[in-house]
Amino acid sequence: MTEIPSRDELVSRAEALIPSLQSRRHQAHDERKLPVENVKEVVEAGLFKLTQPRRVGGYEADLHTHIDVIGALAQGCASTAWVVSVCHAHAWLMGCFPKQAQDDSYGQNPDAIITAVIGPRGKATRVDGGYQLSGFWPFCSGVAHADWVLLGGFVLGDDGNPVDDGDFLIPSSELSIRDDWNVTGLRATGSSSVSVEELFIPDHRYLSFPAMIAGEAPGRDLHATNLYKGAPIPLLSFGVTSPALGIAEGAINAFKAH
């Protein structure tokens, strides 16, 4: 059984990384993605695991812990905090997937990093045993360091019209990644575009969003806590709002020091 650190311990681990994250800010800016050292430190501190299910090696922590940890990381590196925060959202989403998908992604590597573009930008059709998916997805934050990616898409019926929409779990090795992230703010998030063409996705690696919103996510009852029974839209929004708190606090502290 995974040992679950306390909130204070996890926040302390995040705060301890602030100086080293700050020391690589110029490297992060130049590389336009997170330095490998940043990712390694966050992994070693266990800070990608906060919303990962306990049954597959995560901490299944509460959202208050998520907010405090991301706030601390953001004082060291805004882009690192952003990537970790959205990965927390996607780890939560994985807790709603079928059991086999959770085991596929975390079973062989409990430290797996999962990122996503969850909006339904792709198109999929039903085939024997699963789906055939094609599409182009911009803004895939942290994809250079991800082991798996969740990509959103519409499922089309025989008449070509959508009959469902949701997310597909894909090994990052099966993606095409475009080096097109060259911005000013959050420059080091490495939010590059990705694409797939006629990629087969087995049934168990698909999660219907309407079913999840209706409380019918297949993985929601596998877990020790009620974390994965929360409403998905407000819960997923924590992934993009939490970094702003730490960024603001870091800016105030930097101004005072100056």
PDB file of C-alpha atoms in Angstrom:
ATOM      1  CA  MET A   1       0.000   0.000   0.000  1.00  0.00           C
ATOM      2  CA  THR A   2       1.293   3.452  -0.915  1.00  0.00           C
ATOM      3  CA  GLU A   3       2.255   5.559   2.092  1.00  0.00           C
ATOM      4  CA  ILE A   4       0.217   8.763   1.979  1.00  0.00           C
ATOM      5  CA  PRO A   5       2.117  11.894   3.055  1.00  0.00           C
ATOM      6  CA  SER A   6       0.280  14.567   5.007  1.00  0.00           C
ATOM      7  CA  ARG A   7      -0.722  17.877   3.458  1.00  0.00           C
ATOM      8  CA  ASP A   8       1.985  19.659   5.454  1.00  0.00           C
ATOM      9  CA  GLU A   9       4.602  17.213   4.206  1.00  0.00           C
ATOM     10  CA  LEU A  10       3.594  17.618   0.570  1.00  0.00           C
ATOM     11  CA  VAL A  11       3.519  21.414   0.796  1.00  0.00           C
ATOM     12  CA  SER A  12       6.919  21.329   2.507  1.00  0.00           C
ATOM     13  CA  ARG A  13       8.311  19.243  -0.355  1.00  0.00           C
ATOM     14  CA  ALA A  14       6.988  21.768  -2.871  1.00  0.00           C
ATOM     15  CA  GLU A  15       8.405  24.729  -0.945  1.00  0.00           C
ATOM     16  CA  ALA A  16      11.809  23.013  -0.803  1.00  0.00           C
ATOM     17  CA  LEU A  17      11.925  23.022  -4.624  1.00  0.00           C
ATOM     18  CA  ILE A  18      11.389  26.784  -5.004  1.00  0.00           C
ATOM     19  CA  PRO A  19      15.098  27.792  -5.067  1.00  0.00           C
ATOM     20  CA  SER A  20      16.136  25.147  -7.601  1.00  0.00           C
ATOM     21  CA  LEU A  21      13.143  25.875  -9.842  1.00  0.00           C
ATOM     22  CA  GLN A  22      13.988  29.576  -9.723  1.00  0.00           C
ATOM     23  CA  SER A  23      17.626  28.855 -10.597  1.00  0.00           C
ATOM     24  CA  ARG A  24      16.599  27.298 -13.929  1.00  0.00           C
ATOM     25  CA  ARG A  25      14.173  29.990 -15.062  1.00  0.00           C
ATOM     26  CA  HIS A  26      16.440  31.178 -17.886  1.00  0.00           C
ATOM     27  CA  GLN A  27      17.018  27.611 -19.072  1.00  0.00           C
ATOM     28  CA  ALA A  28      13.255  26.999 -19.040  1.00  0.00           C
ATOM     29  CA  HIS A  29      12.679  30.160 -21.076  1.00  0.00           C
ATOM     30  CA  ASP A  30      15.300  29.219 -23.670  1.00  0.00           C
ATOM     31  CA  GLU A  31      14.158  25.589 -24.047  1.00  0.00           C
ATOM     32  CA  ARG A  32      10.425  26.474 -24.248  1.00  0.00           C
ATOM     33  CA  LYS A  33       9.626  23.415 -22.154  1.00  0.00           C
ATOM     34  CA  LEU A  34      10.333  22.297 -18.618  1.00  0.00           C
ATOM     35  CA  PRO A  35      13.970  21.442 -17.953  1.00  0.00           C
ATOM     36  CA  VAL A  36      14.431  17.728 -17.369  1.00  0.00           C
ATOM     37  CA  GLU A  37      15.789  18.562 -13.913  1.00  0.00           C
ATOM     38  CA  ASN A  38      12.525  20.276 -12.949  1.00  0.00           C
ATOM     39  CA  VAL A  39      10.497  17.227 -13.911  1.00  0.00           C
ATOM     40  CA  LYS A  40      12.907  14.879 -12.132  1.00  0.00           C
ATOM     41  CA  GLU A  41      12.709  16.869  -8.895  1.00  0.00           C
ATOM     42  CA  VAL A  42       8.913  16.984  -8.956  1.00  0.00           C
ATOM     43  CA  VAL A  43       8.713  13.238  -9.657  1.00  0.00           C
ATOM     44  CA  GLU A  44      11.163  12.417  -6.859  1.00  0.00           C
ATOM     45  CA  ALA A  45       9.133  14.569  -4.459  1.00  0.00           C
ATOM     46  CA  GLY A  46       5.996  12.617  -5.426  1.00  0.00           C
ATOM     47  CA  LEU A  47       4.189  15.796  -6.411  1.00  0.00           C
ATOM     48  CA  PHE A  48       2.670  14.454  -9.632  1.00  0.00           C
ATOM     49  CA  LYS A  49       0.801  11.848  -7.529  1.00  0.00           C
ATOM     50  CA  LEU A  50      -1.576  14.072  -5.591  1.00  0.00           C
ATOM     51  CA  THR A  51      -4.794  13.193  -7.454  1.00  0.00           C
ATOM     52  CA  GLN A  52      -3.596   9.838  -8.802  1.00  0.00           C
ATOM     53  CA  PRO A  53      -5.668   6.945  -7.403  1.00  0.00           C
ATOM     54  CA  ARG A  54      -4.164   5.099  -4.440  1.00  0.00           C
ATOM     55  CA  ARG A  55      -4.901   1.745  -6.027  1.00  0.00           C
ATOM     56  CA  VAL A  56      -2.309   2.539  -8.709  1.00  0.00           C
ATOM     57  CA  GLY A  57       0.329   4.185  -6.544  1.00  0.00           C
ATOM     58  CA  GLY A  58      -1.037   7.708  -6.018  1.00  0.00           C
ATOM     59  CA  TYR A  59      -1.980   9.742  -2.963  1.00  0.00           C
ATOM     60  CA  GLU A  60      -5.640  10.518  -3.745  1.00  0.00           C
ATOM     61  CA  ALA A  61      -5.201  13.797  -1.855  1.00  0.00           C
ATOM     62  CA  ASP A  62      -7.889  16.418  -1.337  1.00  0.00           C
ATOM     63  CA  LEU A  63      -8.178  19.537  -3.474  1.00  0.00           C
ATOM     64  CA  HIS A  64      -6.972  21.830  -0.694  1.00  0.00           C
ATOM     65  CA  THR A  65      -3.650  19.965  -0.764  1.00  0.00           C
ATOM     66  CA  HIS A  66      -3.537  20.332  -4.547  1.00  0.00           C
ATOM     67  CA  ILE A  67      -4.056  24.107  -4.317  1.00  0.00           C
ATOM     68  CA  ASP A  68      -1.380  24.570  -1.638  1.00  0.00           C
ATOM     69  CA  VAL A  69       1.212  22.427  -3.434  1.00  0.00           C
ATOM     70  CA  ILE A  70       0.658  24.124  -6.789  1.00  0.00           C
ATOM     71  CA  GLY A  71       0.773  27.527  -5.113  1.00  0.00           C
ATOM     72  CA  ALA A  72       4.195  26.722  -3.679  1.00  0.00           C
ATOM     73  CA  LEU A  73       5.563  25.378  -6.972  1.00  0.00           C
ATOM     74  CA  ALA A  74       4.340  28.475  -8.815  1.00  0.00           C
ATOM     75  CA  GLN A  75       6.531  30.663  -6.619  1.00  0.00           C
ATOM     76  CA  GLY A  76       9.512  28.786  -8.041  1.00  0.00           C
ATOM     77  CA  CYS A  77       8.422  28.368 -11.658  1.00  0.00           C
ATOM     78  CA  ALA A  78       5.036  29.300 -13.075  1.00  0.00           C
ATOM     79  CA  SER A  79       5.375  26.905 -16.011  1.00  0.00           C
ATOM     80  CA  THR A  80       6.298  23.973 -13.768  1.00  0.00           C
ATOM     81  CA  ALA A  81       3.296  24.698 -11.568  1.00  0.00           C
ATOM     82  CA  TRP A  82       1.033  24.874 -14.631  1.00  0.00           C
ATOM     83  CA  VAL A  83       2.180  21.527 -16.013  1.00  0.00           C
ATOM     84  CA  VAL A  84       1.949  19.763 -12.646  1.00  0.00           C
ATOM     85  CA  SER A  85      -1.468  21.301 -12.010  1.00  0.00           C
ATOM     86  CA  VAL A  86      -3.003  20.213 -15.298  1.00  0.00           C
ATOM     87  CA  CYS A  87      -1.427  16.772 -14.840  1.00  0.00           C
ATOM     88  CA  HIS A  88      -3.244  16.609 -11.481  1.00  0.00           C
ATOM     89  CA  ALA A  89      -6.488  17.288 -13.362  1.00  0.00           C
ATOM     90  CA  HIS A  90      -5.691  14.524 -15.828  1.00  0.00           C
ATOM     91  CA  ALA A  91      -4.689  12.066 -13.077  1.00  0.00           C
ATOM     92  CA  TRP A  92      -8.083  12.742 -11.509  1.00  0.00           C
ATOM     93  CA  LEU A  93      -9.691  12.080 -14.871  1.00  0.00           C
ATOM     94  CA  MET A  94      -7.807   8.785 -15.096  1.00  0.00           C
ATOM     95  CA  GLY A  95      -9.454   7.787 -11.828  1.00  0.00           C
ATOM     96  CA  CYS A  96     -12.772   7.867 -13.716  1.00  0.00           C
ATOM     97  CA  PHE A  97     -11.555   5.617 -16.549  1.00  0.00           C
ATOM     98  CA  PRO A  98     -12.190   1.866 -16.581  1.00  0.00           C
ATOM     99  CA  LYS A  99      -9.965  -0.219 -14.288  1.00  0.00           C
ATOM    100  CA  GLN A 100      -7.961  -1.690 -17.177  1.00  0.00           C
ATOM    101  CA  ALA A 101      -7.071   1.775 -18.491  1.00  0.00           C
ATOM    102  CA  GLN A 102      -5.849   2.811 -15.029  1.00  0.00           C
ATOM    103  CA  ASP A 103      -3.764  -0.350 -14.876  1.00  0.00           C
ATOM    104  CA  ASP A 104      -2.420   0.237 -18.396  1.00  0.00           C
ATOM    105  CA  SER A 105      -1.206   3.730 -17.558  1.00  0.00           C
ATOM    106  CA  TYR A 106       0.014   3.375 -13.968  1.00  0.00           C
ATOM    107  CA  GLY A 107       0.384  -0.389 -13.512  1.00  0.00           C
ATOM    108  CA  GLN A 108       3.884  -0.721 -14.921  1.00  0.00           C
ATOM    109  CA  ASN A 109       4.974   2.779 -13.890  1.00  0.00           C
ATOM    110  CA  PRO A 110       3.298   4.399 -10.865  1.00  0.00           C
ATOM    111  CA  ASP A 111       5.282   7.561 -11.680  1.00  0.00           C
ATOM    112  CA  ALA A 112       3.731   7.882 -15.140  1.00  0.00           C
ATOM    113  CA  ILE A 113       2.982  11.452 -16.240  1.00  0.00           C
ATOM    114  CA  ILE A 114      -0.314  11.953 -18.058  1.00  0.00           C
ATOM    115  CA  THR A 115      -1.164  15.152 -19.879  1.00  0.00           C
ATOM    116  CA  ALA A 116      -4.104  15.966 -22.123  1.00  0.00           C
ATOM    117  CA  VAL A 117      -6.130  18.127 -24.436  1.00  0.00           C
ATOM    118  CA  ILE A 118      -9.528  17.127 -23.166  1.00  0.00           C
ATOM    119  CA  GLY A 119     -11.690  19.209 -25.513  1.00  0.00           C
ATOM    120  CA  PRO A 120     -13.316  17.163 -28.330  1.00  0.00           C
ATOM    121  CA  ARG A 121     -11.121  18.339 -31.205  1.00  0.00           C
ATOM    122  CA  GLY A 122     -10.692  14.916 -32.836  1.00  0.00           C
ATOM    123  CA  LYS A 123     -13.073  12.558 -34.602  1.00  0.00           C
ATOM    124  CA  ALA A 124     -13.460   8.848 -33.940  1.00  0.00           C
ATOM    125  CA  THR A 125     -15.463   6.037 -35.473  1.00  0.00           C
ATOM    126  CA  ARG A 126     -16.401   2.696 -33.945  1.00  0.00           C
ATOM    127  CA  VAL A 127     -14.440  -0.323 -35.156  1.00  0.00           C
ATOM    128  CA  ASP A 128     -14.207  -3.886 -33.886  1.00  0.00           C
ATOM    129  CA  GLY A 129     -12.878  -3.761 -30.322  1.00  0.00           C
ATOM    130  CA  GLY A 130     -12.558   0.000 -30.070  1.00  0.00           C
ATOM    131  CA  TYR A 131     -12.247   3.234 -32.008  1.00  0.00           C
ATOM    132  CA  GLN A 132     -10.328   4.736 -34.913  1.00  0.00           C
ATOM    133  CA  LEU A 133      -9.198   8.256 -33.967  1.00  0.00           C
ATOM    134  CA  SER A 134      -7.840  11.126 -36.071  1.00  0.00           C
ATOM    135  CA  GLY A 135      -7.278  14.782 -35.249  1.00  0.00           C
ATOM    136  CA  PHE A 136      -5.109  17.721 -34.344  1.00  0.00           C
ATOM    137  CA  TRP A 137      -4.903  19.108 -30.804  1.00  0.00           C
ATOM    138  CA  PRO A 138      -3.079  22.348 -29.889  1.00  0.00           C
ATOM    139  CA  PHE A 139      -1.946  23.307 -26.379  1.00  0.00           C
ATOM    140  CA  CYS A 140      -0.818  19.908 -25.032  1.00  0.00           C
ATOM    141  CA  SER A 141       1.074  21.198 -22.005  1.00  0.00           C
ATOM    142  CA  GLY A 142       4.062  19.145 -20.862  1.00  0.00           C
ATOM    143  CA  VAL A 143       3.767  16.627 -23.675  1.00  0.00           C
ATOM    144  CA  ALA A 144       7.564  16.390 -24.074  1.00  0.00           C
ATOM    145  CA  HIS A 145       7.729  14.709 -20.655  1.00  0.00           C
ATOM    146  CA  ALA A 146       4.475  12.714 -20.762  1.00  0.00           C
ATOM    147  CA  ASP A 147       4.172   8.939 -20.813  1.00  0.00           C
ATOM    148  CA  TRP A 148       0.485   9.013 -21.786  1.00  0.00           C
ATOM    149  CA  VAL A 149      -1.870  11.598 -23.261  1.00  0.00           C
ATOM    150  CA  LEU A 150      -5.633  11.998 -23.096  1.00  0.00           C
ATOM    151  CA  LEU A 151      -7.120  13.428 -26.288  1.00  0.00           C
ATOM    152  CA  GLY A 152     -10.728  14.550 -26.634  1.00  0.00           C
ATOM    153  CA  GLY A 153     -12.875  13.672 -29.609  1.00  0.00           C
ATOM    154  CA  PHE A 154     -16.364  13.213 -30.982  1.00  0.00           C
ATOM    155  CA  VAL A 155     -17.538   9.702 -31.707  1.00  0.00           C
ATOM    156  CA  LEU A 156     -19.325   9.738 -35.070  1.00  0.00           C
ATOM    157  CA  GLY A 157     -22.258   7.544 -36.022  1.00  0.00           C
ATOM    158  CA  ASP A 158     -22.838   5.871 -39.375  1.00  0.00           C
ATOM    159  CA  ASP A 159     -24.312   9.106 -40.728  1.00  0.00           C
ATOM    160  CA  GLY A 160     -21.209  11.095 -39.779  1.00  0.00           C
ATOM    161  CA  ASN A 161     -22.897  12.998 -36.956  1.00  0.00           C
ATOM    162  CA  PRO A 162     -21.638  12.940 -33.340  1.00  0.00           C
ATOM    163  CA  VAL A 163     -23.255  10.366 -31.068  1.00  0.00           C
ATOM    164  CA  ASP A 164     -20.921  10.831 -28.075  1.00  0.00           C
ATOM    165  CA  ASP A 165     -17.791  12.678 -27.004  1.00  0.00           C
ATOM    166  CA  GLY A 166     -15.056  11.919 -24.546  1.00  0.00           C
ATOM    167  CA  ASP A 167     -11.372  11.275 -24.056  1.00  0.00           C
ATOM    168  CA  PHE A 168      -9.050   8.620 -25.429  1.00  0.00           C
ATOM    169  CA  LEU A 169      -5.970   7.330 -23.568  1.00  0.00           C
ATOM    170  CA  ILE A 170      -2.932   7.114 -25.862  1.00  0.00           C
ATOM    171  CA  PRO A 171       0.765   6.315 -25.271  1.00  0.00           C
ATOM    172  CA  SER A 172       2.748   9.451 -26.046  1.00  0.00           C
ATOM    173  CA  SER A 173       5.008   7.397 -28.326  1.00  0.00           C
ATOM    174  CA  GLU A 174       2.087   7.078 -30.770  1.00  0.00           C
ATOM    175  CA  LEU A 175       1.635  10.853 -31.182  1.00  0.00           C
ATOM    176  CA  SER A 176       3.083  13.265 -33.688  1.00  0.00           C
ATOM    177  CA  ILE A 177       4.318  16.329 -31.774  1.00  0.00           C
ATOM    178  CA  ARG A 178       4.734  19.679 -33.505  1.00  0.00           C
ATOM    179  CA  ASP A 179       7.362  22.100 -32.151  1.00  0.00           C
ATOM    180  CA  ASP A 180       5.086  25.139 -32.357  1.00  0.00           C
ATOM    181  CA  TRP A 181       5.019  26.550 -28.809  1.00  0.00           C
ATOM    182  CA  ASN A 182       6.838  29.902 -28.902  1.00  0.00           C
ATOM    183  CA  VAL A 183       5.102  32.406 -26.645  1.00  0.00           C
ATOM    184  CA  THR A 184       5.870  34.885 -23.873  1.00  0.00           C
ATOM    185  CA  GLY A 185       3.698  33.880 -20.905  1.00  0.00           C
ATOM    186  CA  LEU A 186       4.065  30.345 -19.510  1.00  0.00           C
ATOM    187  CA  ARG A 187       6.677  29.836 -22.209  1.00  0.00           C
ATOM    188  CA  ALA A 188       8.213  26.761 -20.570  1.00  0.00           C
ATOM    189  CA  THR A 189       4.988  24.753 -20.419  1.00  0.00           C
ATOM    190  CA  GLY A 190       5.924  23.243 -23.791  1.00  0.00           C
ATOM    191  CA  SER A 191       2.267  23.321 -24.823  1.00  0.00           C
ATOM    192  CA  SER A 192       2.915  21.982 -28.305  1.00  0.00           C
ATOM    193  CA  SER A 193       0.324  20.685 -30.760  1.00  0.00           C
ATOM    194  CA  VAL A 194      -0.142  16.947 -31.269  1.00  0.00           C
ATOM    195  CA  SER A 195      -1.903  14.839 -33.889  1.00  0.00           C
ATOM    196  CA  VAL A 196      -2.842  11.255 -34.722  1.00  0.00           C
ATOM    197  CA  GLU A 197      -4.139   9.703 -37.931  1.00  0.00           C
ATOM    198  CA  GLU A 198      -6.428   6.650 -37.969  1.00  0.00           C
ATOM    199  CA  LEU A 199      -5.052   5.447 -34.625  1.00  0.00           C
ATOM    200  CA  PHE A 200      -6.745   2.418 -33.045  1.00  0.00           C
ATOM    201  CA  ILE A 201      -7.857   2.914 -29.424  1.00  0.00           C
ATOM    202  CA  PRO A 202      -9.201  -0.127 -27.514  1.00  0.00           C
ATOM    203  CA  ASP A 203     -12.621   0.178 -25.884  1.00  0.00           C
ATOM    204  CA  HIS A 204     -11.318   0.369 -22.323  1.00  0.00           C
ATOM    205  CA  ARG A 205      -9.185   3.432 -23.110  1.00  0.00           C
ATOM    206  CA  TYR A 206     -12.201   5.626 -23.825  1.00  0.00           C
ATOM    207  CA  LEU A 207     -14.203   7.659 -21.303  1.00  0.00           C
ATOM    208  CA  SER A 208     -17.532   9.236 -22.301  1.00  0.00           C
ATOM    209  CA  PHE A 209     -17.904  12.786 -20.981  1.00  0.00           C
ATOM    210  CA  PRO A 210     -21.731  12.767 -20.948  1.00  0.00           C
ATOM    211  CA  ALA A 211     -21.633   9.523 -18.968  1.00  0.00           C
ATOM    212  CA  MET A 212     -19.139  10.997 -16.507  1.00  0.00           C
ATOM    213  CA  ILE A 213     -21.226  14.166 -16.048  1.00  0.00           C
ATOM    214  CA  ALA A 214     -24.239  11.916 -15.382  1.00  0.00           C
ATOM    215  CA  GLY A 215     -22.290  10.159 -12.597  1.00  0.00           C
ATOM    216  CA  GLU A 216     -21.740   6.997 -14.612  1.00  0.00           C
ATOM    217  CA  ALA A 217     -17.944   6.996 -14.984  1.00  0.00           C
ATOM    218  CA  PRO A 218     -16.816   3.338 -14.850  1.00  0.00           C
ATOM    219  CA  GLY A 219     -13.900   3.968 -12.479  1.00  0.00           C
ATOM    220  CA  ARG A 220     -15.571   6.168  -9.886  1.00  0.00           C
ATOM    221  CA  ASP A 221     -16.409   3.346  -7.448  1.00  0.00           C
ATOM    222  CA  LEU A 222     -12.977   1.686  -7.492  1.00  0.00           C
ATOM    223  CA  HIS A 223     -11.447   4.022  -4.940  1.00  0.00           C
ATOM    224  CA  ALA A 224     -11.138   4.441  -1.183  1.00  0.00           C
ATOM    225  CA  THR A 225     -12.329   8.059  -1.135  1.00  0.00           C
ATOM    226  CA  ASN A 226     -15.074  10.075  -2.823  1.00  0.00           C
ATOM    227  CA  LEU A 227     -12.587  12.202  -4.788  1.00  0.00           C
ATOM    228  CA  TYR A 228     -13.589  10.739  -8.159  1.00  0.00           C
ATOM    229  CA  LYS A 229     -17.305  11.211  -7.531  1.00  0.00           C
ATOM    230  CA  GLY A 230     -17.027  14.991  -7.792  1.00  0.00           C
ATOM    231  CA  ALA A 231     -18.576  17.009 -10.616  1.00  0.00           C
ATOM    232  CA  PRO A 232     -16.034  16.983 -13.471  1.00  0.00           C
ATOM    233  CA  ILE A 233     -16.316  20.517 -14.855  1.00  0.00           C
ATOM    234  CA  PRO A 234     -15.668  22.446 -11.598  1.00  0.00           C
ATOM    235  CA  LEU A 235     -13.131  19.876 -10.465  1.00  0.00           C
ATOM    236  CA  LEU A 236     -11.120  19.953 -13.689  1.00  0.00           C
ATOM    237  CA  SER A 237     -11.082  23.749 -13.533  1.00  0.00           C
ATOM    238  CA  PHE A 238      -8.730  23.551 -10.546  1.00  0.00           C
ATOM    239  CA  GLY A 239      -6.041  22.446 -12.993  1.00  0.00           C
ATOM    240  CA  VAL A 240      -5.991  25.820 -14.724  1.00  0.00           C
ATOM    241  CA  THR A 241      -6.869  28.129 -11.824  1.00  0.00           C
ATOM    242  CA  SER A 242      -4.615  26.912  -8.997  1.00  0.00           C
ATOM    243  CA  PRO A 243      -1.311  28.102 -10.545  1.00  0.00           C
ATOM    244  CA  ALA A 244      -2.600  31.700 -10.708  1.00  0.00           C
ATOM    245  CA  LEU A 245      -2.721  31.942  -6.902  1.00  0.00           C
ATOM    246  CA  GLY A 246       0.921  30.954  -6.495  1.00  0.00           C
ATOM    247  CA  ILE A 247       2.045  33.112  -9.416  1.00  0.00           C
ATOM    248  CA  ALA A 248       0.393  36.148  -7.809  1.00  0.00           C
ATOM    249  CA  GLU A 249       1.885  35.403  -4.397  1.00  0.00           C
ATOM    250  CA  GLY A 250       5.321  34.889  -5.952  1.00  0.00           C
ATOM    251  CA  ALA A 251       5.030  38.213  -7.790  1.00  0.00           C
ATOM    252  CA  ILE A 252       4.123  40.027  -4.579  1.00  0.00           C
ATOM    253  CA  ASN A 253       7.052  38.456  -2.733  1.00  0.00           C
ATOM    254  CA  ALA A 254       9.450  39.334  -5.554  1.00  0.00           C
ATOM    255  CA  PHE A 255       8.195  42.930  -5.563  1.00  0.00           C
ATOM    256  CA  LYS A 256       8.647  43.246  -1.815  1.00  0.00           C
ATOM    257  CA  ALA A 257      12.167  41.826  -2.023  1.00  0.00           C
ATOM    258  CA  HIS A 258      13.025  44.237  -4.832  1.00  0.00           C
TER     259      HIS A 258
END
